PDB file of C-alpha atoms in Angstrom:
ATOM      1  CA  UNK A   1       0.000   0.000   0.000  1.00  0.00           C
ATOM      2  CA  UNK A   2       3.008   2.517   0.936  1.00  0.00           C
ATOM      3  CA  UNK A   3       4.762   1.503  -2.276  1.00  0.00           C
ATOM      4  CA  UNK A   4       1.081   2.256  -4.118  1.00  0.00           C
ATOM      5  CA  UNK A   5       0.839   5.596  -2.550  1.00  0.00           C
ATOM      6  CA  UNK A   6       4.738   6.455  -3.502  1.00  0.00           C
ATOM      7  CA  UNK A   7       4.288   5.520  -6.853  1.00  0.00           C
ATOM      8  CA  UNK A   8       1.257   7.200  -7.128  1.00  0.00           C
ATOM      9  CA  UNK A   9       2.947  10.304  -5.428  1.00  0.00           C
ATOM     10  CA  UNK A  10       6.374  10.055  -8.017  1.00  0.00           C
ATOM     11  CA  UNK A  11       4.024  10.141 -10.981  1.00  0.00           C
ATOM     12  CA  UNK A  12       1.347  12.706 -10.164  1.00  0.00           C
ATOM     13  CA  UNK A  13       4.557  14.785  -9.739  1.00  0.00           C
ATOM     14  CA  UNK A  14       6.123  13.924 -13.098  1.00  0.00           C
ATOM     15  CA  UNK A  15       3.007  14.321 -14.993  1.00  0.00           C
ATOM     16  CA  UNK A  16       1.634  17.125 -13.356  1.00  0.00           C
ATOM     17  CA  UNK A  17      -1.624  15.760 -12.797  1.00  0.00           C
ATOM     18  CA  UNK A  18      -4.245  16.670 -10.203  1.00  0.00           C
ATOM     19  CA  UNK A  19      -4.244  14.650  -7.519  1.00  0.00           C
ATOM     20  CA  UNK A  20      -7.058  14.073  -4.380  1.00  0.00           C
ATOM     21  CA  UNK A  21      -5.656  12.474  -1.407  1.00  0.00           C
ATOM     22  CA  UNK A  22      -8.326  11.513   1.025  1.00  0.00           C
ATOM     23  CA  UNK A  23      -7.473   9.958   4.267  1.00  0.00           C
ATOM     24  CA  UNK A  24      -9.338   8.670   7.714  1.00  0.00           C
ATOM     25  CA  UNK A  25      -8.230   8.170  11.071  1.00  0.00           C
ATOM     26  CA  UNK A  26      -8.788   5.330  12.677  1.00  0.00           C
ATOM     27  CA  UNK A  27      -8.621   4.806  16.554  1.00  0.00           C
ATOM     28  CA  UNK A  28      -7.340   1.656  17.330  1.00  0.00           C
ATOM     29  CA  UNK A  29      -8.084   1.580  21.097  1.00  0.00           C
ATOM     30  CA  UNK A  30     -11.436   1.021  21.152  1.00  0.00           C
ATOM     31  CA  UNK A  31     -13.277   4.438  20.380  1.00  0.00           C
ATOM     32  CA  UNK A  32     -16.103   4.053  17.512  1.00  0.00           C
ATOM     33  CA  UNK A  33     -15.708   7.021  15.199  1.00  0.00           C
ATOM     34  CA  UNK A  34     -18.416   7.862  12.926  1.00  0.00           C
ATOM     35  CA  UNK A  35     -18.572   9.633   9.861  1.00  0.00           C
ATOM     36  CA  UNK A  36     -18.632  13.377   9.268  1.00  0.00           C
ATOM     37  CA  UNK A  37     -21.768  14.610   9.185  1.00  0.00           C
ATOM     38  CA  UNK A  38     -23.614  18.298   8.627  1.00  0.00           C
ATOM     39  CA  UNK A  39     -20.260  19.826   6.833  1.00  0.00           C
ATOM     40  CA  UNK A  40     -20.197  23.514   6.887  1.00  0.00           C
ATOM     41  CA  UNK A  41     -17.088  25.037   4.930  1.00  0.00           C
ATOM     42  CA  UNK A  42     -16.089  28.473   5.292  1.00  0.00           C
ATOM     43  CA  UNK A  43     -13.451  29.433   2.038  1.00  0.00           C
ATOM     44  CA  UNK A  44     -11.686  32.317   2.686  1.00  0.00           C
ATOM     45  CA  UNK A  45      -8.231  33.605   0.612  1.00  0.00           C
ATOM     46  CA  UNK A  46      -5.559  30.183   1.356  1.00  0.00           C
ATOM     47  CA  UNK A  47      -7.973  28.691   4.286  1.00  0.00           C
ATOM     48  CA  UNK A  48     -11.176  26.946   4.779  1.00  0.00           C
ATOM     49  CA  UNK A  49     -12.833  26.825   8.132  1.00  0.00           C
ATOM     50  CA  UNK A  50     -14.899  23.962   8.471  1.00  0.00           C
ATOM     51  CA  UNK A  51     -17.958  23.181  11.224  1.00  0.00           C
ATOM     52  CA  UNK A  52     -19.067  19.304  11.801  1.00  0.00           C
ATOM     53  CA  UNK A  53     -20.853  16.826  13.950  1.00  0.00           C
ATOM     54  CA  UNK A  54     -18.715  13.281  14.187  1.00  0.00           C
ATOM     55  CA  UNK A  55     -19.964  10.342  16.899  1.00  0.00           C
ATOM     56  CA  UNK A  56     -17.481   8.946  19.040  1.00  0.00           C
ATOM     57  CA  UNK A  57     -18.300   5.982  21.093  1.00  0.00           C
ATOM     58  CA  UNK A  58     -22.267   6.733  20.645  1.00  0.00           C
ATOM     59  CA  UNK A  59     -21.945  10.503  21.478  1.00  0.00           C
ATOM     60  CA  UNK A  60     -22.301  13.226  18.894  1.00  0.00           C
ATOM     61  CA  UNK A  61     -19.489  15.743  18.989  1.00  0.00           C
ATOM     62  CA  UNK A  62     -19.915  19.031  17.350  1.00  0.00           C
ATOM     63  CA  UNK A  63     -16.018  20.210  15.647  1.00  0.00           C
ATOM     64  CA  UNK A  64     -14.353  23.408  14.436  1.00  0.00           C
ATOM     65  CA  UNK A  65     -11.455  23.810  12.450  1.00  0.00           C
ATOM     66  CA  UNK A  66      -9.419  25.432   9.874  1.00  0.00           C
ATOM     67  CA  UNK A  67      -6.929  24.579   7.655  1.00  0.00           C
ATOM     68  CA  UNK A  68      -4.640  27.383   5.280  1.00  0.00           C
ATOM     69  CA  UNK A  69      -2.411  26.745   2.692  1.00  0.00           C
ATOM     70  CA  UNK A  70      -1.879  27.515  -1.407  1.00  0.00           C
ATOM     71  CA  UNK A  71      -3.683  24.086  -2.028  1.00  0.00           C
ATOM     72  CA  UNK A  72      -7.109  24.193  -3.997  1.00  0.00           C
ATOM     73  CA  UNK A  73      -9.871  24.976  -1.775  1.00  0.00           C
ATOM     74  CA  UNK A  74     -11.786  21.334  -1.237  1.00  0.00           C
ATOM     75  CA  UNK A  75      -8.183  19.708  -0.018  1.00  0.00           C
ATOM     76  CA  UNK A  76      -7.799  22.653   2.384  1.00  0.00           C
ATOM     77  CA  UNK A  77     -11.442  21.480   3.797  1.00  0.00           C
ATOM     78  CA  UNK A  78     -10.275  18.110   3.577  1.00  0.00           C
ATOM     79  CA  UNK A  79      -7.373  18.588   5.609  1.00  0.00           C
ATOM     80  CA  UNK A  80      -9.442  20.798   7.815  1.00  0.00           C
ATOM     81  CA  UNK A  81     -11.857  18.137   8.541  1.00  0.00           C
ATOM     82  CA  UNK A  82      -9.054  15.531   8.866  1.00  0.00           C
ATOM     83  CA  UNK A  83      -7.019  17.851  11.348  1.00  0.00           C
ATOM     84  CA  UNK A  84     -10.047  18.679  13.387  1.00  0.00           C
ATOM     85  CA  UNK A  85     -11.060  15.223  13.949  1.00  0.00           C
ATOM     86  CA  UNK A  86      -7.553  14.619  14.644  1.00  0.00           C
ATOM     87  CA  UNK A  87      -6.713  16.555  17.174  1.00  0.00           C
ATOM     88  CA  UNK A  88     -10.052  15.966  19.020  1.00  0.00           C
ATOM     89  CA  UNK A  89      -9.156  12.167  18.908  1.00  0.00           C
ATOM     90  CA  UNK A  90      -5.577  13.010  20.680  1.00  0.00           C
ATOM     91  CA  UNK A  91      -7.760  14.268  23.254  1.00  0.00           C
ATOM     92  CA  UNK A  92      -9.003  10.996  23.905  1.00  0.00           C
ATOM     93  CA  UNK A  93      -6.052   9.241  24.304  1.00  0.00           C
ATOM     94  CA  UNK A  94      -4.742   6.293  21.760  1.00  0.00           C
ATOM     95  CA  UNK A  95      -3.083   5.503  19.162  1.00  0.00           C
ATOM     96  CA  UNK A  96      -4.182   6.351  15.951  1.00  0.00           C
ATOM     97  CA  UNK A  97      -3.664   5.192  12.363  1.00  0.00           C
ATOM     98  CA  UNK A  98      -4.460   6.765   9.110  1.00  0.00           C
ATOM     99  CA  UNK A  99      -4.919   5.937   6.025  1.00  0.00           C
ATOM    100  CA  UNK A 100      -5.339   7.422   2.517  1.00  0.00           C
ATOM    101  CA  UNK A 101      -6.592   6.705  -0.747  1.00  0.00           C
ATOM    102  CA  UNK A 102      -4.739   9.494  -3.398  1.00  0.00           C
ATOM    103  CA  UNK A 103      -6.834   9.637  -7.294  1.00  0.00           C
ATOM    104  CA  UNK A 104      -4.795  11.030  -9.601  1.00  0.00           C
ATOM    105  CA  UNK A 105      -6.035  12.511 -12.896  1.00  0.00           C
ATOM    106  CA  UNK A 106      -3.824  13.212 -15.945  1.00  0.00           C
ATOM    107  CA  UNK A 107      -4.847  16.825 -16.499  1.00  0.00           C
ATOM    108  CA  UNK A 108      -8.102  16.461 -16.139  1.00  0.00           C
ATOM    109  CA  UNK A 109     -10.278  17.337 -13.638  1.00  0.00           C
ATOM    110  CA  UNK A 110     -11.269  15.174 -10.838  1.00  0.00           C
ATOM    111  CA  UNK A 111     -14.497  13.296 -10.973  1.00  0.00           C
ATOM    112  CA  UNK A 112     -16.044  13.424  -7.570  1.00  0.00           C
ATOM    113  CA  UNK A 113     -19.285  11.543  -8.177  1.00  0.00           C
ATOM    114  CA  UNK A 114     -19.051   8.300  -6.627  1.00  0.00           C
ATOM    115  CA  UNK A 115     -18.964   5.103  -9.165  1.00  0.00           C
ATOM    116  CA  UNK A 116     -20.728   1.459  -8.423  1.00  0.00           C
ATOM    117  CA  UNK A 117     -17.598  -0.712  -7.683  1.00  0.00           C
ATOM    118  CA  UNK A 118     -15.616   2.113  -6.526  1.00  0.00           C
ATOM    119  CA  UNK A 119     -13.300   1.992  -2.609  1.00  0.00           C
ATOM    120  CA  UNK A 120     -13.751   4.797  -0.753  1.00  0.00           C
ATOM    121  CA  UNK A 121     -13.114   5.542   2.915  1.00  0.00           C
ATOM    122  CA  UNK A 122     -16.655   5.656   4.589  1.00  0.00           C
ATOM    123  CA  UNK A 123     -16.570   9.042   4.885  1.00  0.00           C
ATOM    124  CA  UNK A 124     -16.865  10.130   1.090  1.00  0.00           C
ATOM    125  CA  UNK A 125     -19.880   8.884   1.520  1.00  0.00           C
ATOM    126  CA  UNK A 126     -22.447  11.156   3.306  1.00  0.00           C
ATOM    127  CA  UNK A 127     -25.055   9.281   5.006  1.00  0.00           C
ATOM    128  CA  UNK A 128     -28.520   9.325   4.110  1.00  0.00           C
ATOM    129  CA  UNK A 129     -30.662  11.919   6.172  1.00  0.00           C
ATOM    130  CA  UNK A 130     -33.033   9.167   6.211  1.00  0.00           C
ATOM    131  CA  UNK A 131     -31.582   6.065   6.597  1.00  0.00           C
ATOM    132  CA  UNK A 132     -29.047   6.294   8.834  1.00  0.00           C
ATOM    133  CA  UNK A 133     -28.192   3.378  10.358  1.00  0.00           C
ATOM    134  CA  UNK A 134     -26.116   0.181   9.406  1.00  0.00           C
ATOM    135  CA  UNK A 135     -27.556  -2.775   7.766  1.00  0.00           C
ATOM    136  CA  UNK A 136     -26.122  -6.325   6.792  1.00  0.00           C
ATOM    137  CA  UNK A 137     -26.530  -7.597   3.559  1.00  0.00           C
ATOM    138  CA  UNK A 138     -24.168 -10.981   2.559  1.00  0.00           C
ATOM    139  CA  UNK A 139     -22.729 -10.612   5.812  1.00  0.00           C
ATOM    140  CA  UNK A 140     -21.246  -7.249   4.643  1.00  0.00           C
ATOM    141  CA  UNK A 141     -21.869  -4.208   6.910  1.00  0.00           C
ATOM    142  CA  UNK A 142     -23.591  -1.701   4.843  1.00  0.00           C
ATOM    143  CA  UNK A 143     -25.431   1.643   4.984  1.00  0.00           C
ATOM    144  CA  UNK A 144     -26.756   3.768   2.363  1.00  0.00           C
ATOM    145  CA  UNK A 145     -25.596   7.387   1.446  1.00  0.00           C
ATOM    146  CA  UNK A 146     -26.869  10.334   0.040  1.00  0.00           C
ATOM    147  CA  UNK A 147     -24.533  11.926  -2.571  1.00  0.00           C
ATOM    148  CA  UNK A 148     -25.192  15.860  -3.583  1.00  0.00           C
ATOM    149  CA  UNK A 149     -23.134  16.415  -6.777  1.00  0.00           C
ATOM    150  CA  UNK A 150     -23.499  20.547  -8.403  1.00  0.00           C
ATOM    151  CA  UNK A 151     -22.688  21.267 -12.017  1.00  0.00           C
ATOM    152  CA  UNK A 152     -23.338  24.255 -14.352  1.00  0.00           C
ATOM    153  CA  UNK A 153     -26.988  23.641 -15.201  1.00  0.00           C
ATOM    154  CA  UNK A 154     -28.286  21.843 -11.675  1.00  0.00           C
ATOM    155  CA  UNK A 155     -27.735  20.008  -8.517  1.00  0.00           C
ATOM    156  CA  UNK A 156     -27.785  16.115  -8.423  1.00  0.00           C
ATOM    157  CA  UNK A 157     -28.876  14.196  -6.097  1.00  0.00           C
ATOM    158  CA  UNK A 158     -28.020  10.770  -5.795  1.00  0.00           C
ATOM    159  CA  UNK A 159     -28.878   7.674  -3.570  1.00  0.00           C
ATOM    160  CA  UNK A 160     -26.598   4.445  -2.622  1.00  0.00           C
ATOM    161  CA  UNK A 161     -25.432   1.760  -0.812  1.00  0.00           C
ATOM    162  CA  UNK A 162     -21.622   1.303   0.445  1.00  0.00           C
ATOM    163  CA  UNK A 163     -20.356  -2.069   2.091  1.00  0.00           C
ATOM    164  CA  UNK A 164     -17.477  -2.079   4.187  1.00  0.00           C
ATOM    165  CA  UNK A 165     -14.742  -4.291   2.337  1.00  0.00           C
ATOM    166  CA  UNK A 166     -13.858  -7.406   4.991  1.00  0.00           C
ATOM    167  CA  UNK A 167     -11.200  -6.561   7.387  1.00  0.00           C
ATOM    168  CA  UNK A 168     -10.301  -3.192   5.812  1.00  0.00           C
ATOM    169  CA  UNK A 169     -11.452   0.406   6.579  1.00  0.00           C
ATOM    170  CA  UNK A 170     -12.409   0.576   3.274  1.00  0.00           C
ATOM    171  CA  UNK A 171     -16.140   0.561   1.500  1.00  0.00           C
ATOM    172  CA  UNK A 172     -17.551  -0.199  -1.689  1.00  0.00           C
ATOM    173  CA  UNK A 173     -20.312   1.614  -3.587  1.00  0.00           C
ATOM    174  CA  UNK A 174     -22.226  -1.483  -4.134  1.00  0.00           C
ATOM    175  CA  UNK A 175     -25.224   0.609  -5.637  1.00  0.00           C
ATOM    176  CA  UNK A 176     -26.060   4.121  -6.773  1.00  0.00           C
ATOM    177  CA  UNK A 177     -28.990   5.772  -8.471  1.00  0.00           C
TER     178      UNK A 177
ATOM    179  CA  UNK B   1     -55.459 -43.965 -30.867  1.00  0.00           C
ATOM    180  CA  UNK B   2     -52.723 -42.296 -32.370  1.00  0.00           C
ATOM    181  CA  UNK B   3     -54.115 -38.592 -31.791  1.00  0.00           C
ATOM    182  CA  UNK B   4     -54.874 -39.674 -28.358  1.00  0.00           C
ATOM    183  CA  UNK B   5     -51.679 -40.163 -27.391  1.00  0.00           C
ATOM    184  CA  UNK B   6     -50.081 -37.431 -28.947  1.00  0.00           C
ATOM    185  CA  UNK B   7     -52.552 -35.090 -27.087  1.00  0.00           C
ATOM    186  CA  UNK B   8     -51.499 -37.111 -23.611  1.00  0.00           C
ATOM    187  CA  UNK B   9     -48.240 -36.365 -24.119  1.00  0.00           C
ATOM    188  CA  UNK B  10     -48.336 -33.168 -25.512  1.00  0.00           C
ATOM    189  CA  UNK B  11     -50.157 -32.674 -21.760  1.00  0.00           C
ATOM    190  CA  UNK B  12     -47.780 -34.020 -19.704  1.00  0.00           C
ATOM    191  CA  UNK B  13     -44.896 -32.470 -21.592  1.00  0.00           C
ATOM    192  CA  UNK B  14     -46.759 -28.940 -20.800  1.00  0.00           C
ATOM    193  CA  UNK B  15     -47.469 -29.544 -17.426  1.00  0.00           C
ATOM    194  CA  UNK B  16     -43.805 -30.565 -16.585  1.00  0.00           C
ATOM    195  CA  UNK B  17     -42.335 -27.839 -18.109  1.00  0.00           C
ATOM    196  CA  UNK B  18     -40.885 -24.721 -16.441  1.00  0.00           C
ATOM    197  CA  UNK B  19     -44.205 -22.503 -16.139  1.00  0.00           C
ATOM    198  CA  UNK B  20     -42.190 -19.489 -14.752  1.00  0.00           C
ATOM    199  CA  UNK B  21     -45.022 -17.012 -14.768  1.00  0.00           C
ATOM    200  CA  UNK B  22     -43.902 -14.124 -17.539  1.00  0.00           C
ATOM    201  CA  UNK B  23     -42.125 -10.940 -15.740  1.00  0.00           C
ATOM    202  CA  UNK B  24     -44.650  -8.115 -15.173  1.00  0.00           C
ATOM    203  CA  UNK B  25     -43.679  -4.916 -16.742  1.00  0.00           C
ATOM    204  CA  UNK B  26     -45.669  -2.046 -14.636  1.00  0.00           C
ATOM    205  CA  UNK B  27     -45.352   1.408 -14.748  1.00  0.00           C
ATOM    206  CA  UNK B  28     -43.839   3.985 -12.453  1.00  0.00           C
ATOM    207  CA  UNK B  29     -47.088   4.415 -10.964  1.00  0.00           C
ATOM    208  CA  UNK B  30     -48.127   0.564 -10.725  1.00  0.00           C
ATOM    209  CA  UNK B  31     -44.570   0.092  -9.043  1.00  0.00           C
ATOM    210  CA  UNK B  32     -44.493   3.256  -6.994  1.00  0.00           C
ATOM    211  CA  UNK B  33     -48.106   1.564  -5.474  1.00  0.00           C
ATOM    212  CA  UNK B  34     -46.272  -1.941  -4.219  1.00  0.00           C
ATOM    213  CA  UNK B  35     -46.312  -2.737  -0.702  1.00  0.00           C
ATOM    214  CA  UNK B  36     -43.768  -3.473   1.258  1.00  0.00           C
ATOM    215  CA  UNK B  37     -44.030  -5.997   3.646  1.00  0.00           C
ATOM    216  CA  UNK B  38     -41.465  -7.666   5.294  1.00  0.00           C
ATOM    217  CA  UNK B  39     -43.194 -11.151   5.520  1.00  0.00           C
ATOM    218  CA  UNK B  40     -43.388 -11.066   2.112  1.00  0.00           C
ATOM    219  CA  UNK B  41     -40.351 -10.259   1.081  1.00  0.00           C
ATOM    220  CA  UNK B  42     -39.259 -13.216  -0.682  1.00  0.00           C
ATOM    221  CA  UNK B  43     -42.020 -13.112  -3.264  1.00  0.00           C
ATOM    222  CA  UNK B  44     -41.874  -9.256  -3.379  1.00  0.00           C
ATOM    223  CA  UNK B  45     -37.971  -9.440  -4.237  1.00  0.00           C
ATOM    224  CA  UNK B  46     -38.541 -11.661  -6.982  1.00  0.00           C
ATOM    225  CA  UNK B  47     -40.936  -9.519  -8.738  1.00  0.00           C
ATOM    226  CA  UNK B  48     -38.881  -6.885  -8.051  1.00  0.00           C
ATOM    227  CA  UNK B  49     -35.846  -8.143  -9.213  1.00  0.00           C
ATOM    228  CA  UNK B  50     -37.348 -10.158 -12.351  1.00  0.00           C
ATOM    229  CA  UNK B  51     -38.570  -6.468 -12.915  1.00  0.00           C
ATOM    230  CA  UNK B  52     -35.131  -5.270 -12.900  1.00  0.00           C
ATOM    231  CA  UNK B  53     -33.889  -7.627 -14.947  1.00  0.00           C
ATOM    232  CA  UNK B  54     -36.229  -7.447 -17.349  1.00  0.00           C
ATOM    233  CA  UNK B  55     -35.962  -3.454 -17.504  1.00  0.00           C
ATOM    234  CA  UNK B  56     -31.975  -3.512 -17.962  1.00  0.00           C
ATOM    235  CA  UNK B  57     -31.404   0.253 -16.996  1.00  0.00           C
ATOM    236  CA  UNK B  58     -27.745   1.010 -17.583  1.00  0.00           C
ATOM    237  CA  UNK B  59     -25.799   1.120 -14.200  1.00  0.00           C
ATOM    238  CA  UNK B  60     -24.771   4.346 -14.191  1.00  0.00           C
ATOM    239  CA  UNK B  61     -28.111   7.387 -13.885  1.00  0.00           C
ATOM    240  CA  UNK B  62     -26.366   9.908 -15.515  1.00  0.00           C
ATOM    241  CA  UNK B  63     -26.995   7.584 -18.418  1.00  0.00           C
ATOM    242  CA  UNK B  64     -30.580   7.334 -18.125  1.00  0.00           C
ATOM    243  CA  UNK B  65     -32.787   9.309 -19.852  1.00  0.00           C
ATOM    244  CA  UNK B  66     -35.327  11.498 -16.606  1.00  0.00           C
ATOM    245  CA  UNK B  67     -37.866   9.128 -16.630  1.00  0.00           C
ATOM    246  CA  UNK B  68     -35.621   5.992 -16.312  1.00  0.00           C
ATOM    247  CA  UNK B  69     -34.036   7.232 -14.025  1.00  0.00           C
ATOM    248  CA  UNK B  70     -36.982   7.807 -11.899  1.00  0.00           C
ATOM    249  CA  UNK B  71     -38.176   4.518 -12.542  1.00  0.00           C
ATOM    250  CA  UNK B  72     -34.801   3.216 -12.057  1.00  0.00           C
ATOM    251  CA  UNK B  73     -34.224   5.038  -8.672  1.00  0.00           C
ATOM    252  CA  UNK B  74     -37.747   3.946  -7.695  1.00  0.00           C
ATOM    253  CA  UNK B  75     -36.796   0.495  -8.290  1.00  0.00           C
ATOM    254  CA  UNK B  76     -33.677  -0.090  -6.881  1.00  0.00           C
ATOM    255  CA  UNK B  77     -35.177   1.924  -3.389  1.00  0.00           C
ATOM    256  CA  UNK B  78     -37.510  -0.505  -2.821  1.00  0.00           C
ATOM    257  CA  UNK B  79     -34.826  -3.733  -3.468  1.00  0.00           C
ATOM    258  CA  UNK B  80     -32.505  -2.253  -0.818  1.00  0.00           C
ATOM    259  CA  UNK B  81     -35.993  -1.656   1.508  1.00  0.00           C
ATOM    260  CA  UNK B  82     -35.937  -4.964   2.103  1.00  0.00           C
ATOM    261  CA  UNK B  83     -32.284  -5.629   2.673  1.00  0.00           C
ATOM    262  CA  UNK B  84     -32.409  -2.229   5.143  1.00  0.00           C
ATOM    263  CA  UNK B  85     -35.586  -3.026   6.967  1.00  0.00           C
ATOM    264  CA  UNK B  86     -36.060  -6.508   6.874  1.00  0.00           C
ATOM    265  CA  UNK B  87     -32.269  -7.777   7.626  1.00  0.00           C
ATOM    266  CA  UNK B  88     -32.621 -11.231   9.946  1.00  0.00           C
ATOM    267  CA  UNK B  89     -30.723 -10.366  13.625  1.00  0.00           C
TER     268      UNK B  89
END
């Protein structure tokens, strides 16, 4: 996985492409994290503040952060989020481990929407308003999301169902409409 | 004699064959209307699904045409009912 990332790292830097790194901490004492929910970003010039609700152990935790830097503006939000939840974890004593996923496009611009079959870390996938909670399905735990995508013309919204991938803090978008 | 047996087995070859009833097609409306019932969920799944099948919408919405995707989002909401309300503890 290190070598993946590296690679991945040496040849978004050679090619010049744009590059989306998206990571998750993960407490490995015994503290449930949930994910992000009710984002509000703040972009100012170089920094995003960023508002949040997370549940830790059952309890829902309202966060603030910021994050500056000459990145584009959704990694400083990303990084603001990831900080955030970060240091409020420290608080709670633990060790922690994180890990990333980095997409790389050659040039082009990123796609964001979510694809059936794709790995994500559960918390590119914003859970749906309604149905919150996690089901089983082929002994897979699963819940569905709620994914708000803007263009041009209109706002999309779209509905689906993630599946955490066995033994890995990684999900799959096992559905989408 | 000989008719007579050729109509006997022409029976018995139609009753032992597969008489999978032929898939439904209903509209957004008719399918919009179906219950959902846990107890029934077996039987309800199968329509659903045969449905599905039958229909063939292309994975992806952005493909879809407005109404498709409707349908198709319609569809596919009331599949994953059952596997998010009716999952066995």
């Amino acid at each position: 996985m290190k070598k993946l990332l590296l690679i991945s790292a040496v040849v978004s830097q050679l090619a010049f492409a744009e590059c989306s790194v998206r990571s998750a901490s993960i407490n490995q004492n015994q503290a449930q994290v949930g994910p992000v929910t009710n984002l509000i970003k703040n972009l100012s010039a170089n920094k995003c503040s960023v508002k949040f609700q997370i549940t830790v152990n059952g309890t829902n935790q309202s966060l603030e952060g910021s994050w500056s830097g000459t990145e584009p503006p959704e990694y400083l939000c990303n990084y603001a989020v990831e900080q955030t939840k970060k240091e409020f974890l420290v608080t709670m004593g633990g060790t922690f481990r994180t890990e990333a996923i980095t997409s790389c496009s050659d040039g082009k611009s990123i796609q964001k929407k979510l694809r059936i079959g794709d790995a994500i870390l559960e918390n590119d996938a914003p859970p749906h308003p309604k149905f919150l909670s996690y089901f089983q399905h082929e002994l897979a735990r699963c819940r569905v999301f709620s994914e708000t995508v803007d263009s041009v013309e209109k706002t999309e919204t779209y509905t689906g169902v993630i599946c955490q991938i066995k033994h890995t803090n990684y999900w799959r978008v096992v559905d989408r409409w | 004699m000989k008719y007579i047996a050729i109509v006997l087995v022409l029976a018995l070859v139609g009753c032992t064959e597969d008489q999978a009833a032929p898939v439904k097609d209903l509209s957004y409306q008719e399918l919009k209307a179906l219950p959902l019932d846990c107890e029934f969920s077996e039987r309800q799944l199968t329509v659903l699904k045969d449905l599905q099948r039958m229909k063939n919408f292309d994975p992806d919405p952005d493909m879809l045409s407005e109404p498709l995707r409707k349908y198709n989002a319609m569809l596919k909401a009331k599949i994953w009912w059952y596997a998010v309300r009716c999952a066995k503890s």
